[in-house]
mmCIF file of C-alpha atoms in Angstrom:
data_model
loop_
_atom_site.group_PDB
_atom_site.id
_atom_site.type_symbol
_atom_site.label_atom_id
_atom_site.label_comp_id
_atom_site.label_asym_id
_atom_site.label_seq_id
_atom_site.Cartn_x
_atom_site.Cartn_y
_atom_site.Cartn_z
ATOM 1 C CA UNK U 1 1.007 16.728 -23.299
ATOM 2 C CA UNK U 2 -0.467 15.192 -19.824
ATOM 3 C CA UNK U 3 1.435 15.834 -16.899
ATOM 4 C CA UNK U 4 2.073 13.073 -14.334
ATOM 5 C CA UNK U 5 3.151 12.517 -10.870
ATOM 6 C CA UNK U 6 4.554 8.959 -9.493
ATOM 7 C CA UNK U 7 5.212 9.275 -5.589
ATOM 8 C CA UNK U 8 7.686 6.055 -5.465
ATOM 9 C CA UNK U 9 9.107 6.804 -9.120
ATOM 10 C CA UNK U 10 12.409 5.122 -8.868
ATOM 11 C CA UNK U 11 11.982 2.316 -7.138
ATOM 12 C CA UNK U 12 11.652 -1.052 -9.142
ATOM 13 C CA UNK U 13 8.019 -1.198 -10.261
ATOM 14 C CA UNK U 14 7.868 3.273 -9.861
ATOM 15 C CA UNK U 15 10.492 3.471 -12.520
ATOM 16 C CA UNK U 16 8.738 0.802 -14.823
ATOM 17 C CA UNK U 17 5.650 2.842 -14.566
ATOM 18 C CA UNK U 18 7.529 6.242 -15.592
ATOM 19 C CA UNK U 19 9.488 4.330 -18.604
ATOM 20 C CA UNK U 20 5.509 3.256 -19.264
ATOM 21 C CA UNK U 21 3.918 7.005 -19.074
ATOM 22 C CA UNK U 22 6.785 8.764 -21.112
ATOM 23 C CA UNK U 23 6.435 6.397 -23.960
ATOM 24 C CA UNK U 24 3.037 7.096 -23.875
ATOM 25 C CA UNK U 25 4.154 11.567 -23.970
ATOM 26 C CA UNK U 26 3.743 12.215 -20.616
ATOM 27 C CA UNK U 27 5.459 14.689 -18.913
ATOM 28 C CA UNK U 28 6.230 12.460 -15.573
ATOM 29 C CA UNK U 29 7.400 14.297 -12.202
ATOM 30 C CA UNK U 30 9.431 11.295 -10.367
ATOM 31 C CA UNK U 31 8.754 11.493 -6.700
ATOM 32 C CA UNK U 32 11.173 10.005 -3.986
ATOM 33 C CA UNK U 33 13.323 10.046 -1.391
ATOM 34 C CA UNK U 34 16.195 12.684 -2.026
ATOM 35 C CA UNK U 35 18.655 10.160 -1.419
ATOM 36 C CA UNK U 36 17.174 8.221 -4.709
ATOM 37 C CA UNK U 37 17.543 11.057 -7.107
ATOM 38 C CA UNK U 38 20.605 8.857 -8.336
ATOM 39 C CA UNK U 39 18.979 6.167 -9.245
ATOM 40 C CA UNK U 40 16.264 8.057 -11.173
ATOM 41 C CA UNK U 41 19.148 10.020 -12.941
ATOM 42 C CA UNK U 42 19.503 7.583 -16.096
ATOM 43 C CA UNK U 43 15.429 8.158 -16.689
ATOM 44 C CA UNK U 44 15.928 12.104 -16.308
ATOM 45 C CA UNK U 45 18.686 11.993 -18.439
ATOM 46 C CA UNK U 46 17.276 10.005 -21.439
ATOM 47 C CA UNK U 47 14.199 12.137 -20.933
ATOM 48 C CA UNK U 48 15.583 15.636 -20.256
ATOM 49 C CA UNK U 49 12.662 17.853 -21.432
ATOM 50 C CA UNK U 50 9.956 15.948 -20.094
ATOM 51 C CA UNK U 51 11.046 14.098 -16.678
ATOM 52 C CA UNK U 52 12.360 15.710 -13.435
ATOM 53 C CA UNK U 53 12.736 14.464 -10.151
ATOM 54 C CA UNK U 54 11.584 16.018 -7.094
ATOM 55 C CA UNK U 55 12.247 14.866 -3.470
ATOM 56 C CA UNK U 56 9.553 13.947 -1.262
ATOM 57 C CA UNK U 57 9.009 11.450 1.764
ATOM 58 C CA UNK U 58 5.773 10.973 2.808
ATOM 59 C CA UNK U 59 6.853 10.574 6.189
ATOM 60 C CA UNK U 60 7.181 14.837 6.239
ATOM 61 C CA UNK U 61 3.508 16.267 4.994
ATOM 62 C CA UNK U 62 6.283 19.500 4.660
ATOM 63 C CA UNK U 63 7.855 17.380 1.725
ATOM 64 C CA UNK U 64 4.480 16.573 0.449
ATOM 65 C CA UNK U 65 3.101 20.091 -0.016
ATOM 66 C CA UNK U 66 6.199 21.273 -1.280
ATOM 67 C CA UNK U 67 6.396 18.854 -4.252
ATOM 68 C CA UNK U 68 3.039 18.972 -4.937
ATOM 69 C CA UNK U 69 3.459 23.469 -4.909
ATOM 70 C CA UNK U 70 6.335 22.946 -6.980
ATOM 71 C CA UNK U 71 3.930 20.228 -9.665
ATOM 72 C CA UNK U 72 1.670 23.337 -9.399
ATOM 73 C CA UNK U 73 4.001 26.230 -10.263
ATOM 74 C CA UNK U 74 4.888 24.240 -13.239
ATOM 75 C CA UNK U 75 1.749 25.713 -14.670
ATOM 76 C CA UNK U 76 0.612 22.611 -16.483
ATOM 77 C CA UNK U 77 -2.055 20.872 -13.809
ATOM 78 C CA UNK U 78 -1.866 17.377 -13.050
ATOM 79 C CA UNK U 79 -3.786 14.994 -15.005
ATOM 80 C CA UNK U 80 -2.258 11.627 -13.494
ATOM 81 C CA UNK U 81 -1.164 10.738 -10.018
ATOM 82 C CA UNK U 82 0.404 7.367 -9.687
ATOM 83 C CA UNK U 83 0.737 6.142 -5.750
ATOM 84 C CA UNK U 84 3.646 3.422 -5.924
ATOM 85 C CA UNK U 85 5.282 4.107 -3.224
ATOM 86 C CA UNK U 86 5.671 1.699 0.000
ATOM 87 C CA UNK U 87 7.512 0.049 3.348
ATOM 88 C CA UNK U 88 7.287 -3.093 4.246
ATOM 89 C CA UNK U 89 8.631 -4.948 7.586
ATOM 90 C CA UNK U 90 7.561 -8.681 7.866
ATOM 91 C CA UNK U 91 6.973 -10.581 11.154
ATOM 92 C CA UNK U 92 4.342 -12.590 13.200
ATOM 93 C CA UNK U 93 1.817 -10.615 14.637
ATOM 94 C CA UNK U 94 1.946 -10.838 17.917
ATOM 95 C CA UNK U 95 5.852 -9.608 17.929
ATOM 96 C CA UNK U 96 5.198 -6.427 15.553
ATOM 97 C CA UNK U 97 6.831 -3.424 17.513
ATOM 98 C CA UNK U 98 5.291 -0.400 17.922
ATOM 99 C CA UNK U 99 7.987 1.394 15.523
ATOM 100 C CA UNK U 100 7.264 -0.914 12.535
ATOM 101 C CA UNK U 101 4.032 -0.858 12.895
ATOM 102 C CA UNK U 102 4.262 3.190 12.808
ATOM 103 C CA UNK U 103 6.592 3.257 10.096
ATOM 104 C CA UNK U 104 4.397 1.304 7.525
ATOM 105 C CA UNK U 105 1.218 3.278 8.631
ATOM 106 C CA UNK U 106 3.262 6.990 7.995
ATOM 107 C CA UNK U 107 4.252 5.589 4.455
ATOM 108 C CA UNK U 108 1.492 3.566 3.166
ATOM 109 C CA UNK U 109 -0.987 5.163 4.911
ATOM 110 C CA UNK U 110 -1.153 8.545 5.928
ATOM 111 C CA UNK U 111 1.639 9.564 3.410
ATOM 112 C CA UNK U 112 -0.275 8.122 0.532
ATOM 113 C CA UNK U 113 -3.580 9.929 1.731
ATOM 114 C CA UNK U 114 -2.151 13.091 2.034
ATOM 115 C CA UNK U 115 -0.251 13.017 -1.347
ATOM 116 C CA UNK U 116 -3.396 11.541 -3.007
ATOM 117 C CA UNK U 117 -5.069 14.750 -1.134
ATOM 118 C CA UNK U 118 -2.712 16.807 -2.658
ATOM 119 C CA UNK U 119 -2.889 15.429 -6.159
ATOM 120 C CA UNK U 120 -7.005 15.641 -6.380
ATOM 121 C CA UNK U 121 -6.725 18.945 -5.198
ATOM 122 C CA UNK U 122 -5.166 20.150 -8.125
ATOM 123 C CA UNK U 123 -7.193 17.457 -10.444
ATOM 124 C CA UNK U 124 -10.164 19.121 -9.508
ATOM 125 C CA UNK U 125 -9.085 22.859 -10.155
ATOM 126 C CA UNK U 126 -7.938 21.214 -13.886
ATOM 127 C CA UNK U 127 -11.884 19.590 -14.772
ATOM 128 C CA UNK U 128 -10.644 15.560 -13.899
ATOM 129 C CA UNK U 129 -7.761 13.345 -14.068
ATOM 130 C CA UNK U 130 -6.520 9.793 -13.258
ATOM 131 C CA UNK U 131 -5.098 8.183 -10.269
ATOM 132 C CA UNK U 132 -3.959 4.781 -9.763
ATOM 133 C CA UNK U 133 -3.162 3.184 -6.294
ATOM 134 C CA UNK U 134 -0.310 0.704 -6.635
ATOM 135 C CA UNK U 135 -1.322 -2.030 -3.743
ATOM 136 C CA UNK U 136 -0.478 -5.012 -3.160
ATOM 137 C CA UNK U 137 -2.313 -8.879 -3.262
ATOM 138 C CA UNK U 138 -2.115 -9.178 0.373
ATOM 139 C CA UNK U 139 -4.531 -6.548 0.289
ATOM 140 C CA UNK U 140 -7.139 -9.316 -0.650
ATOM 141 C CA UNK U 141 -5.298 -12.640 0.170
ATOM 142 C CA UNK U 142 -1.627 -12.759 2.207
ATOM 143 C CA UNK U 143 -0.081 -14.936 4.232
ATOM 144 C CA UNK U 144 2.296 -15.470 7.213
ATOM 145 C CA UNK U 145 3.769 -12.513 9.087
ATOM 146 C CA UNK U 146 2.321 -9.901 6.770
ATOM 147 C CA UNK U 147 -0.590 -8.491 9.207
ATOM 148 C CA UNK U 148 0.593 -4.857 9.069
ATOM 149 C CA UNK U 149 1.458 -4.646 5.781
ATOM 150 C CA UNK U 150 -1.927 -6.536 4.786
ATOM 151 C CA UNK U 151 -3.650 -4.104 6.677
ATOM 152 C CA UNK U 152 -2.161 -0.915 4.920
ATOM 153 C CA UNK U 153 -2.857 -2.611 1.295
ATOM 154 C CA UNK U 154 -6.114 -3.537 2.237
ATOM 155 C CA UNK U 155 -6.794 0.199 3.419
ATOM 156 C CA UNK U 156 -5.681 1.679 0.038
ATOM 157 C CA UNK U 157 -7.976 -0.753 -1.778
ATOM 158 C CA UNK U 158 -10.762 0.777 0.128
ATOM 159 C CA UNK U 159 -9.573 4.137 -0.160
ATOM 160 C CA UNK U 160 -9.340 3.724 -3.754
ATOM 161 C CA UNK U 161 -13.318 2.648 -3.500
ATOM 162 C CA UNK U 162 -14.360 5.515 -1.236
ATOM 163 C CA UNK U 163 -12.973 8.805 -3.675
ATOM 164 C CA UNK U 164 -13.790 6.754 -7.284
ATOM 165 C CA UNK U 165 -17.185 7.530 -5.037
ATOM 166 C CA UNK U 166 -16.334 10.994 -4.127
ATOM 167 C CA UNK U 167 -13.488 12.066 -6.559
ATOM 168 C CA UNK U 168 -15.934 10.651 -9.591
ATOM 169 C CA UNK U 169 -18.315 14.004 -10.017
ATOM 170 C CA UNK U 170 -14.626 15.750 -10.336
ATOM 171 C CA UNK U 171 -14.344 14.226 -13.529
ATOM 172 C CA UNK U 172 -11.321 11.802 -11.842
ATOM 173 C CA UNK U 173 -11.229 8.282 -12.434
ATOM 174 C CA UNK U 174 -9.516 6.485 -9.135
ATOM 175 C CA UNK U 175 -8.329 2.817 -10.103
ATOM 176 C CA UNK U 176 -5.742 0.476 -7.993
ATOM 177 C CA UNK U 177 -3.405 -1.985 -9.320
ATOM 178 C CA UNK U 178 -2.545 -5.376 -7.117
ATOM 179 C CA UNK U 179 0.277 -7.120 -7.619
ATOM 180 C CA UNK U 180 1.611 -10.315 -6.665
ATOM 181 C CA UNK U 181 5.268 -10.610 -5.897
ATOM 182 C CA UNK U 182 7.423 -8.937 -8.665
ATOM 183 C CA UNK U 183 10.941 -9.735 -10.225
ATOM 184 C CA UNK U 184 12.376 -6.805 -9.109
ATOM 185 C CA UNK U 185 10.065 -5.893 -5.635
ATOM 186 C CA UNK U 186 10.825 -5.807 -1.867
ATOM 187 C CA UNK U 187 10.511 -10.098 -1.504
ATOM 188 C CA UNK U 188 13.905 -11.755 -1.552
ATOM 189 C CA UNK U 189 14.114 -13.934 -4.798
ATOM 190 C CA UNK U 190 14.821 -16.765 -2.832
ATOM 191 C CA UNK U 191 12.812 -16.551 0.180
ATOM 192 C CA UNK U 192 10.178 -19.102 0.726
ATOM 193 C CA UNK U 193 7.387 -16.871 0.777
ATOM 194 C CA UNK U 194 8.183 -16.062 -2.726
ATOM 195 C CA UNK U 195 8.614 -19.779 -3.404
ATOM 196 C CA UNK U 196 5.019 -20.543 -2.253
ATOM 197 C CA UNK U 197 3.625 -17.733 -4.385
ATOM 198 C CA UNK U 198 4.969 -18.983 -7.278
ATOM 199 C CA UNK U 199 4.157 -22.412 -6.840
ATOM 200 C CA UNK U 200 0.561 -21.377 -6.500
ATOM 201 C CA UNK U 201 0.418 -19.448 -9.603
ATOM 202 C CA UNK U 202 -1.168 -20.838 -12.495
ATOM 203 C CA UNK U 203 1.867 -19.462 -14.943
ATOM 204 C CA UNK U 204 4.469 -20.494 -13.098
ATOM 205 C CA UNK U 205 6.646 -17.297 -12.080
ATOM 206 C CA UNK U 206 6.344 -13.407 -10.806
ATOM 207 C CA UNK U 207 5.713 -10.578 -12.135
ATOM 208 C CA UNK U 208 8.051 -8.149 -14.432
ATOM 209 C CA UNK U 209 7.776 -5.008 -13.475
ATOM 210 C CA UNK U 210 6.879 -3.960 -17.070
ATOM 211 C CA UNK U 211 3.716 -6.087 -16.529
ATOM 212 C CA UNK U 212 2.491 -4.037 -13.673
ATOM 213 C CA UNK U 213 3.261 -0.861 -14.985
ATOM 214 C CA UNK U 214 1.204 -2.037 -18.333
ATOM 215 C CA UNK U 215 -1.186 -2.108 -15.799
ATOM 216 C CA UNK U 216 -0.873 0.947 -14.399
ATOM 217 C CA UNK U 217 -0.698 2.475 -17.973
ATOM 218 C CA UNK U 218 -3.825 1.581 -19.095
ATOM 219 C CA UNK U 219 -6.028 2.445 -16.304
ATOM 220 C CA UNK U 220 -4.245 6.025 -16.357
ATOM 221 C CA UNK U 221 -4.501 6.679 -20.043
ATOM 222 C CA UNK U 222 -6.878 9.175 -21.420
ATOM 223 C CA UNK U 223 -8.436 6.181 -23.141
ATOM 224 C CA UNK U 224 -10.036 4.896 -20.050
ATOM 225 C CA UNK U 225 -12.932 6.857 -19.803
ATOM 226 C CA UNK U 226 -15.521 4.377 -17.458
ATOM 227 C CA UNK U 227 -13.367 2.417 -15.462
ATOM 228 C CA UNK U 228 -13.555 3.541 -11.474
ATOM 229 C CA UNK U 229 -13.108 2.421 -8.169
ATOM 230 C CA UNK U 230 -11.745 -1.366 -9.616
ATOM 231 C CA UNK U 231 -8.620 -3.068 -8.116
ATOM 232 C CA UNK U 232 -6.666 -5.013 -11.061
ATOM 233 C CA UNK U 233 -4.661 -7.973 -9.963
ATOM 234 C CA UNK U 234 -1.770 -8.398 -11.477
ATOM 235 C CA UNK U 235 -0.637 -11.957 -10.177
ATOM 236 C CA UNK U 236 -0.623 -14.636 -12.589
ATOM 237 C CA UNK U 237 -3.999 -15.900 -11.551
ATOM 238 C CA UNK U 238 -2.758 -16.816 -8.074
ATOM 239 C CA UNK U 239 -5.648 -15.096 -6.889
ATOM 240 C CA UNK U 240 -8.034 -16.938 -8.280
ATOM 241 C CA UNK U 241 -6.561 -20.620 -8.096
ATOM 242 C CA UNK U 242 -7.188 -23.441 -5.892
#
């Protein structure tokens, strides 16, 4: 049985991924904010001997190393790390306050890193593993009032470049997945940005959240043996249409 980690694990497209990886007989370690353990209960529950939550915000590295000990003490290693979690605050660019700005860089930045530190640490004492970088598409294309949060995708997509380079001789495959807007992610259903994304999409809608964690699913399987250092886009072919 693999053992798994998903920093973000009960959030909308987090708890799709989990469903994903303990269909596929993962043991899956659901990481989050303490105050979310309730709404990862139900998955826990349904999957009693081989889910359990543990709190972490990757705003306190103090969090981070203790759920990552804890992973460790387990005894089992860690053969998939699944980043998916994230902040977002929208607004033009020039009025972006120096809070904001700080709270999406401690979360999708320098939390990620040092969780994704913490999980190749232990893939490399185990001989290899998988991680997967949930991003975003406005890490390649965006648009209005998205500069910060553009920026921090766009950094994880080269991150994810930089240790499928270094993490690669470890025997540790590093892919990232980028999604489009999603059914059940942080855009408001009704907002206009979400209305120009799906007019632009070839298929006519968003994402489910089962769709990206398919995603997710296959490029963390055991089956993926060559794939490294790719971003998959998981938009509808918005990405690629005129």
């Amino acid at each position: 049985m693999r053992t798994t980690a998903v920093i973000g694990g009960a959030g909308g497209i987090g708890s799709a991924i989990v469903e994903q990886l303990l269909a596929a007989g993962d043991f899956v370690h659901v990481l989050d904010l303490e105050e979310r353990r309730a709404t990862a209960a139900p998955l826990v529950d349904a999957w009693p001997q081989r889910c359990a939550f543990v709190g972490c915000d990757l705003g306190r590295p103090e969090d981070i190393s203790a759920a990552f000990a804890g992973i460790e003490a387990r005894g089992a290693g860690l053969d998939v790390f699944v980043s998916a979690a994230g902040v977002i605050q929208r607004g033009p660019f020039v009025e972006v306050p120096a809070d904001a700005l700080d709270a999406m860089l401690t979360v999708n930045v320098r939390g990620a890193y040092q969780a994704l530190q913490a999980a190749a640490r232990l893939m490399m004492a185990g001989g290899g593993g998988r991680i997967v970088i949930v991003a975003s598409a406005h890490g390649l294309r965006t648009t209005s009032e998205r500069s910060a949060y553009a920026m921090c995708k766009g950094a994880m997509l080269a991150l994810t470049r930089a240790l499928a380079v270094e993490l690669g001789p470890h025997g540790i495959l590093v892919n990232a997945v980028a999604p489009g807007p999603v059914s059940v992610g942080m855009q408001d259903a009704e907002s206009e940005s979400r209305r120009r994304w799906q007019a632009a999409t070839p298929l006519g809608r968003v994402a489910e959240a089962g769709e990206v964690a398919r995603a997710v699913a296959f490029l963390a399987c055991a089956e993926n043996t060559f794939v490294s250092g790719e971003t998959l886009v998981v938009d509808g072919g918005a990405n690629v249409s005129m």
